[in-house]
PDB file of C-alpha atoms in Angstrom:
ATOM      1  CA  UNK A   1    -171.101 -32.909  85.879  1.00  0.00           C
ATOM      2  CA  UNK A   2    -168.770 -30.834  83.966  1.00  0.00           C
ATOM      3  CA  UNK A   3    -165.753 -29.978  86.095  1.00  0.00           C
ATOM      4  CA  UNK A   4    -163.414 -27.744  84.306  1.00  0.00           C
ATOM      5  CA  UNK A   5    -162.145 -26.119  86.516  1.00  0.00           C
ATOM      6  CA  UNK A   6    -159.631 -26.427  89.489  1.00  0.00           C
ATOM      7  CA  UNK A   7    -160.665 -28.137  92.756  1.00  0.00           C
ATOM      8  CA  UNK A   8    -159.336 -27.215  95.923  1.00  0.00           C
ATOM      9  CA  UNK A   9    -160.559 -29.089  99.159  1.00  0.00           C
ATOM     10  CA  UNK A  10    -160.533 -26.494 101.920  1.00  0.00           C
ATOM     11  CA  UNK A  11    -160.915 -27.461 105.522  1.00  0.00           C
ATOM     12  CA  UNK A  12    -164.081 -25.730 107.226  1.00  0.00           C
ATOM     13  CA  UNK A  13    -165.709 -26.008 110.453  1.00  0.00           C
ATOM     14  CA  UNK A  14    -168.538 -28.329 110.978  1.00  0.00           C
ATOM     15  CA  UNK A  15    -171.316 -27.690 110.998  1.00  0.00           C
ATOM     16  CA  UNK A  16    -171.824 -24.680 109.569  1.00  0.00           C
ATOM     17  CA  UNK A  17    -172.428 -21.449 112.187  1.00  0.00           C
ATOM     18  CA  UNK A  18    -173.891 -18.853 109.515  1.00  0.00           C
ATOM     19  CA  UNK A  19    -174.677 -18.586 105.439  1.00  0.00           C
ATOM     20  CA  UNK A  20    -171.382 -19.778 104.804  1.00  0.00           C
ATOM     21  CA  UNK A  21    -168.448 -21.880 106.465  1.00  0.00           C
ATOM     22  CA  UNK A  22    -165.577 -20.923 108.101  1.00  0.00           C
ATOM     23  CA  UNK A  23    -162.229 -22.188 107.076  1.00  0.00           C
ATOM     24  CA  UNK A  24    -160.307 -23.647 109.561  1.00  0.00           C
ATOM     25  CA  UNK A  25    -157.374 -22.130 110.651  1.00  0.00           C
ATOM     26  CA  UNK A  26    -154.218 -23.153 108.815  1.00  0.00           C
ATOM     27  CA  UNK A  27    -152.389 -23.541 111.893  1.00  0.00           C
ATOM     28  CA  UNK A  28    -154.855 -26.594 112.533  1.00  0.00           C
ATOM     29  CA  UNK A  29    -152.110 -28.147 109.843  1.00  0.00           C
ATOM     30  CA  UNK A  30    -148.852 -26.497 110.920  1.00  0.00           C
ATOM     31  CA  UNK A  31    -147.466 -29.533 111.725  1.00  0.00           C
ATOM     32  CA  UNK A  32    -147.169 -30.461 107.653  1.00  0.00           C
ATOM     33  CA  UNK A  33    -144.936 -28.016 107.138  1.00  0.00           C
ATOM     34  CA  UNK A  34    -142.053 -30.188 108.895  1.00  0.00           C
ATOM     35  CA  UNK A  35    -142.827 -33.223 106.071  1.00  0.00           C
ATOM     36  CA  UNK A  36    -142.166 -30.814 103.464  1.00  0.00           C
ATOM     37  CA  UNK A  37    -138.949 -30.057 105.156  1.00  0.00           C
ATOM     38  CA  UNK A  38    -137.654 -33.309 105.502  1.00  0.00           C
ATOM     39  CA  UNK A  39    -134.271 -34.228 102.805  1.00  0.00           C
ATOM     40  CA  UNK A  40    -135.590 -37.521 101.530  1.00  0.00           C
ATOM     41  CA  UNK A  41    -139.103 -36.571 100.868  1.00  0.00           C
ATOM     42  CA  UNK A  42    -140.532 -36.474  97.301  1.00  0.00           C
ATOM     43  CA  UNK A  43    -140.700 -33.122  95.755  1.00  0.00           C
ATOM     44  CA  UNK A  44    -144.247 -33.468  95.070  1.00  0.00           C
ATOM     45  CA  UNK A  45    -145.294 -34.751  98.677  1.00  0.00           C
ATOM     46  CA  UNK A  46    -143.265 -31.882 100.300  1.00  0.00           C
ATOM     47  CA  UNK A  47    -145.163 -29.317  98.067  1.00  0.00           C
ATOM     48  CA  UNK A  48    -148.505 -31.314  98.967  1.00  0.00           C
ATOM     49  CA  UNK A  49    -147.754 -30.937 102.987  1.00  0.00           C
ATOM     50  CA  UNK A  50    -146.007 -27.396 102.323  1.00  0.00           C
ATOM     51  CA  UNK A  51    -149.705 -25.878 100.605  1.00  0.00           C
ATOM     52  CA  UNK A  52    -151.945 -28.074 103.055  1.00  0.00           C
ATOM     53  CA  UNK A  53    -149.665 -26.329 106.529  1.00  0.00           C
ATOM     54  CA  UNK A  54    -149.899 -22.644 104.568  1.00  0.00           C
ATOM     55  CA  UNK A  55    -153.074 -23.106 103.679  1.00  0.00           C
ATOM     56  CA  UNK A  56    -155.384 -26.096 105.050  1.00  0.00           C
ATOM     57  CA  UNK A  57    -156.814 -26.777 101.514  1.00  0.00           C
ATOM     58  CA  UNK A  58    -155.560 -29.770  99.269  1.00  0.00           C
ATOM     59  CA  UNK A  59    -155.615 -28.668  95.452  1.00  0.00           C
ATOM     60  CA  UNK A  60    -157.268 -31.699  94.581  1.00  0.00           C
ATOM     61  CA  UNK A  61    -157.535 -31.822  90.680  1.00  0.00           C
ATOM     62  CA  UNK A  62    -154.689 -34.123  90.263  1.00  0.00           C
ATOM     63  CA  UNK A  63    -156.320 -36.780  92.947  1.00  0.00           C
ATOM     64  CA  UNK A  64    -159.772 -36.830  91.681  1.00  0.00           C
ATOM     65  CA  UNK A  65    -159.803 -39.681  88.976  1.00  0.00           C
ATOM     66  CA  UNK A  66    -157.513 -41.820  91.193  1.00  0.00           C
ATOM     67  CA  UNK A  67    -160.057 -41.089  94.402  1.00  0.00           C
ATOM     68  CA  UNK A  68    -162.898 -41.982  92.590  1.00  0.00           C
ATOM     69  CA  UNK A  69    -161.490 -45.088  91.051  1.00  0.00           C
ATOM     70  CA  UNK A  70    -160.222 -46.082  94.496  1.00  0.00           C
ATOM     71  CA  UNK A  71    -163.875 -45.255  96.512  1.00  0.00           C
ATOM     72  CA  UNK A  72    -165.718 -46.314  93.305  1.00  0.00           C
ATOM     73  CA  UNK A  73    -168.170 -43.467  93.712  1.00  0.00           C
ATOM     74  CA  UNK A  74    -167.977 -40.424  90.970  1.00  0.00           C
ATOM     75  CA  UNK A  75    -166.938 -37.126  92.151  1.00  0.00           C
ATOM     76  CA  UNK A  76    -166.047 -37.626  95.506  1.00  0.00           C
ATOM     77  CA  UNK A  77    -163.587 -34.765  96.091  1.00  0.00           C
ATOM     78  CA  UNK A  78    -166.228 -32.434  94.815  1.00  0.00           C
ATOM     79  CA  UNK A  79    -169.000 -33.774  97.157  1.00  0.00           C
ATOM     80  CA  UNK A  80    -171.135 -34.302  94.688  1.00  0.00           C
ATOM     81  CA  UNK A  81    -173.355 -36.150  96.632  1.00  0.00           C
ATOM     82  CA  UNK A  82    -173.428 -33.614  99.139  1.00  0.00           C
ATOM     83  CA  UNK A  83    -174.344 -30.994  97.037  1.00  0.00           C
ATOM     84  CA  UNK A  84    -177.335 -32.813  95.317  1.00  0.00           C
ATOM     85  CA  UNK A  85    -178.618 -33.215  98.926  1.00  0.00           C
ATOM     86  CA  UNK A  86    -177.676 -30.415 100.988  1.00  0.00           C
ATOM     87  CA  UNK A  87    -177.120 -27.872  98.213  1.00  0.00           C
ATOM     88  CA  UNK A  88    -173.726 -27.594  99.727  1.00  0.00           C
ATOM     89  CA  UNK A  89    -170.910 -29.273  98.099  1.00  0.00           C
ATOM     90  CA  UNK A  90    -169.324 -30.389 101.508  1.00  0.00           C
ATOM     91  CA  UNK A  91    -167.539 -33.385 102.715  1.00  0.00           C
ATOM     92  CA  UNK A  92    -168.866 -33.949 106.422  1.00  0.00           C
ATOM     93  CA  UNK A  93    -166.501 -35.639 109.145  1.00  0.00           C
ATOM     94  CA  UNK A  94    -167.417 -38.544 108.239  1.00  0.00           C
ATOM     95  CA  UNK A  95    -167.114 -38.752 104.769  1.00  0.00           C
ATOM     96  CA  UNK A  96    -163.394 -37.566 105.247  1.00  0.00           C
ATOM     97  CA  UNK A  97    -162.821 -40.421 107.552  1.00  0.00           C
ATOM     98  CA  UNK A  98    -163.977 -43.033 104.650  1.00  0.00           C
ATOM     99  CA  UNK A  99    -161.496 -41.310 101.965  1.00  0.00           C
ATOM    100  CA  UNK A 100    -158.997 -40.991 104.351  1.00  0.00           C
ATOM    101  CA  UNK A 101    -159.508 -44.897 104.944  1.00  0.00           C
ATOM    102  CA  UNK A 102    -159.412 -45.681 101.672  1.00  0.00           C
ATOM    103  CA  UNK A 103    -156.439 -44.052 100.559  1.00  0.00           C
ATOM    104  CA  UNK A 104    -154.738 -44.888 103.503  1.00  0.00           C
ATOM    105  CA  UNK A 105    -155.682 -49.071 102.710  1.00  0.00           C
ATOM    106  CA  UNK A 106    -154.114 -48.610  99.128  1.00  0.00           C
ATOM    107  CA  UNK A 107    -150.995 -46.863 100.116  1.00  0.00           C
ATOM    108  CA  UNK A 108    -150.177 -49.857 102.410  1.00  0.00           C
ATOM    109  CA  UNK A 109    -151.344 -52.359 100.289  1.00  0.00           C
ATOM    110  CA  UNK A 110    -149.064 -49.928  97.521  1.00  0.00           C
ATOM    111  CA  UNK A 111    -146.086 -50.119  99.576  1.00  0.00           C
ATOM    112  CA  UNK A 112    -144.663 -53.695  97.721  1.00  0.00           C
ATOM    113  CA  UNK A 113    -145.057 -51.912  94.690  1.00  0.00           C
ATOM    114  CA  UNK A 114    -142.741 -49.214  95.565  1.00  0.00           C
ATOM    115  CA  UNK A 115    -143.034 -45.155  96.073  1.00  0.00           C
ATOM    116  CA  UNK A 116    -144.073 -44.487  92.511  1.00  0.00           C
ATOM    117  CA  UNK A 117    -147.637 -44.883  92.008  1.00  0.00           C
ATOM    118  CA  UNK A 118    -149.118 -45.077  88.150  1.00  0.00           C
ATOM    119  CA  UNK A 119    -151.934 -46.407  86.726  1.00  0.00           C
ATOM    120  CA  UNK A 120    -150.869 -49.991  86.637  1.00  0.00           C
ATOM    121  CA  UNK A 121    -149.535 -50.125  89.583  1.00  0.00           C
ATOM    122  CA  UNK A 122    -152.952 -48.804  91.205  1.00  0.00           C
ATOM    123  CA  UNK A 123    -154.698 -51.719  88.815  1.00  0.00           C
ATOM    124  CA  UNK A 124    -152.321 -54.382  90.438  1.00  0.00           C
ATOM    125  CA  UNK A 125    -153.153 -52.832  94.188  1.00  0.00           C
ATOM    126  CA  UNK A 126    -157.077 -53.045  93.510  1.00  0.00           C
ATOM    127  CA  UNK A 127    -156.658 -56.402  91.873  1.00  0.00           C
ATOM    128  CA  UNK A 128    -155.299 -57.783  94.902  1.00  0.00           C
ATOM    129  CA  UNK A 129    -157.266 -56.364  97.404  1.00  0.00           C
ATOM    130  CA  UNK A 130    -160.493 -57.839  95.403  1.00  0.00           C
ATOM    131  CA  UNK A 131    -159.208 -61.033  94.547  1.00  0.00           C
ATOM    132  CA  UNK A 132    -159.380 -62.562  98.062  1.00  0.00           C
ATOM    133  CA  UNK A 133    -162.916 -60.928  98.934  1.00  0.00           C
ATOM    134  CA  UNK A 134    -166.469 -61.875  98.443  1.00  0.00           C
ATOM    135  CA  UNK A 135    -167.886 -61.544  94.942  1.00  0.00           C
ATOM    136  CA  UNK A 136    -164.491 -61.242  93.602  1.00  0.00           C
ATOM    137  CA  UNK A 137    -165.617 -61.974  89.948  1.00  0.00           C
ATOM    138  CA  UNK A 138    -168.223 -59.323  89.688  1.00  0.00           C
ATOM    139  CA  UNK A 139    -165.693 -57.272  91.260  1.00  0.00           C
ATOM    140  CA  UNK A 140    -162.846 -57.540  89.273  1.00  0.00           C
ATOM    141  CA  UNK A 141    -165.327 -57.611  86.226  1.00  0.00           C
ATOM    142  CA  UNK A 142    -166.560 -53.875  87.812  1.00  0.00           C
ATOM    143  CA  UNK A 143    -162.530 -53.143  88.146  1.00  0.00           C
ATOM    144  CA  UNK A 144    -161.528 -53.951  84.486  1.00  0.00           C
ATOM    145  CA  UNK A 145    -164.600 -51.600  83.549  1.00  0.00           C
ATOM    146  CA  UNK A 146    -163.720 -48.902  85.021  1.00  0.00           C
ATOM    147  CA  UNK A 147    -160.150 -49.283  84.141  1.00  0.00           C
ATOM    148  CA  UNK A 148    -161.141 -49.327  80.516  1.00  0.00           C
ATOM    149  CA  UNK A 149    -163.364 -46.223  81.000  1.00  0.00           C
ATOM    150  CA  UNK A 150    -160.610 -44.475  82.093  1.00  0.00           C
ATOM    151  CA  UNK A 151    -157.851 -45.152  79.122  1.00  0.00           C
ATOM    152  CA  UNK A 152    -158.238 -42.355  76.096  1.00  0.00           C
ATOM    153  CA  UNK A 153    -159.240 -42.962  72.861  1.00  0.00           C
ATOM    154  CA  UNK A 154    -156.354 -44.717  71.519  1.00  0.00           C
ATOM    155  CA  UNK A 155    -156.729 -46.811  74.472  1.00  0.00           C
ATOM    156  CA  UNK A 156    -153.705 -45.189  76.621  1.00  0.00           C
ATOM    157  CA  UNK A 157    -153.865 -45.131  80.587  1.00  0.00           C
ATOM    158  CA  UNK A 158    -154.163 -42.271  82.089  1.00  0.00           C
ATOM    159  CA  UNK A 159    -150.462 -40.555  83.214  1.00  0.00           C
ATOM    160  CA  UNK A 160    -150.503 -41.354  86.703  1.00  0.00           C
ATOM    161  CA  UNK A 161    -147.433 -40.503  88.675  1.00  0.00           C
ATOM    162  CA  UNK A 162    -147.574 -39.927  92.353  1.00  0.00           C
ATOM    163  CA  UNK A 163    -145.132 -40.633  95.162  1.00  0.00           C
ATOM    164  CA  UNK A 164    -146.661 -43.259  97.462  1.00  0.00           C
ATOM    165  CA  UNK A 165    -145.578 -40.456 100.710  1.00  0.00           C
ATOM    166  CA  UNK A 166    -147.843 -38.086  98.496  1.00  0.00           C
ATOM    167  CA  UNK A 167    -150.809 -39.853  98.539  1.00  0.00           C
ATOM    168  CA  UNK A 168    -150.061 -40.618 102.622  1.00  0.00           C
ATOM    169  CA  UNK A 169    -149.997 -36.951 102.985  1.00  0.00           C
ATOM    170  CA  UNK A 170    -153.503 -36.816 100.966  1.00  0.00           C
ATOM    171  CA  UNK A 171    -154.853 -39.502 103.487  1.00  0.00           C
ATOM    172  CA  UNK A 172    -153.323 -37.387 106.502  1.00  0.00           C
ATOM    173  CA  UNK A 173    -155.599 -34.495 105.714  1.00  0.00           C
ATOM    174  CA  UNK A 174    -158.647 -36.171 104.943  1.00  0.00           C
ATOM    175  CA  UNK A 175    -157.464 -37.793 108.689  1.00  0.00           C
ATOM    176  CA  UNK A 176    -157.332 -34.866 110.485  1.00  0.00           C
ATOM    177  CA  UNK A 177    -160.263 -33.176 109.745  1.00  0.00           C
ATOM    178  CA  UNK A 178    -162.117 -36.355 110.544  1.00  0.00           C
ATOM    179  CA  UNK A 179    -159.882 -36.752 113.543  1.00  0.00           C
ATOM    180  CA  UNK A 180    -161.321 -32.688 114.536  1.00  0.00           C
ATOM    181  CA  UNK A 181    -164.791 -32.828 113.477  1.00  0.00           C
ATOM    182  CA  UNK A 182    -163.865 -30.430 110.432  1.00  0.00           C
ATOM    183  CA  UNK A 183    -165.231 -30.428 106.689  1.00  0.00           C
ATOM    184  CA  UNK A 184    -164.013 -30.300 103.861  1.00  0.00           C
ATOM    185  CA  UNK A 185    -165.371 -27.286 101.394  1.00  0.00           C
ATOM    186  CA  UNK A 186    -165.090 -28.722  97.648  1.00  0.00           C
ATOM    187  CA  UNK A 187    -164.324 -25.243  95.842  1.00  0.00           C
ATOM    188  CA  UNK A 188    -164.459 -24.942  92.243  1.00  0.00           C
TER     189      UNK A 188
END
């Protein structure tokens, strides 16, 4: 699936009332606004928490490769899944509480790593986390795959840079709407 354009994950009430679903209220995400305010936060994770407690949608484009690496599924912030199934490309409750989950797993097993967060230091996170599991061997073998798959041509990584606080943010919204019984809306 082609995906050229910009994603934005909107929050939407679950399950849908009529032909379409209502966005959630932004006020359900007011409470973001004060991380953006904060003096030692990140500039991108206080423009993250700004949009999500204006708005209650997550512009998602930058996240997607890095989600879908993390949840080893393809196109999980554009419900692909969903869509295929339901017709709908919607995230239920559910589904938000598993990438919240995730994400919120790597950034504390990111936090010895430090707040910035690039593609290495995501390969050293996984890496860990496998390496003391069952199957580790196939898994790591599945992890240096998909690594590879996602370097260029000339075999460079892919120009990861996200604040650690950024990507807690990203959990925290996945969290609430799972917390609330909301959706998420994958608009693109």
């Amino acid at each position: 699936m082609a995906h050229d354009k910009g994603l934005d994950n909107v929050a939407v009430h679950w399950p849908r009332t009529n032909q379409y679903y209502d966005p959630v209220a932004p006020a359900e995400f007011v409470d973001f606004g004060a991380i953006a305010d904060a003096p030692e936060i990140a500039a991108p994770t206080g423009a993250l928490a700004l949009h999500i407690a204006k708005t209650g949608t997550v512009r998602a484009t930058a996240y997607t490769e890095l989600v879908d690496l993390l949840l080893g599924l393809e196109g999980v912030l554009y419900a692909t899944d969903a869509a295929a199934e339901d017709e709908d490309p919607v995230i239920d409750p559910d589904g938000c509480a598993w990438i919240a989950g995730g994400l919120e797993r790597f950034v504390e097993g990111h936090e010895k790593f430090g707040d910035l967060v690039t593609f290495d230091t995501v390969a050293e996170v996984m890496r860990t986390a496998i390496a003391g599991g069952r199957l580790a061997d196939q898994q790591l073998r599945w992890l240096d795959h998909r690594l590879t798959a996602l370097r260029d041509d000339a075999g460079n990584a892919p120009h990861w840079s996200f604040a650690r606080t950024e990507l807690a943010i990203l959990a925290g919204f996945y969290r609430r709407c799972a917390d609330r019984g909301f959706a998420v809306f994958a608009d693109y």
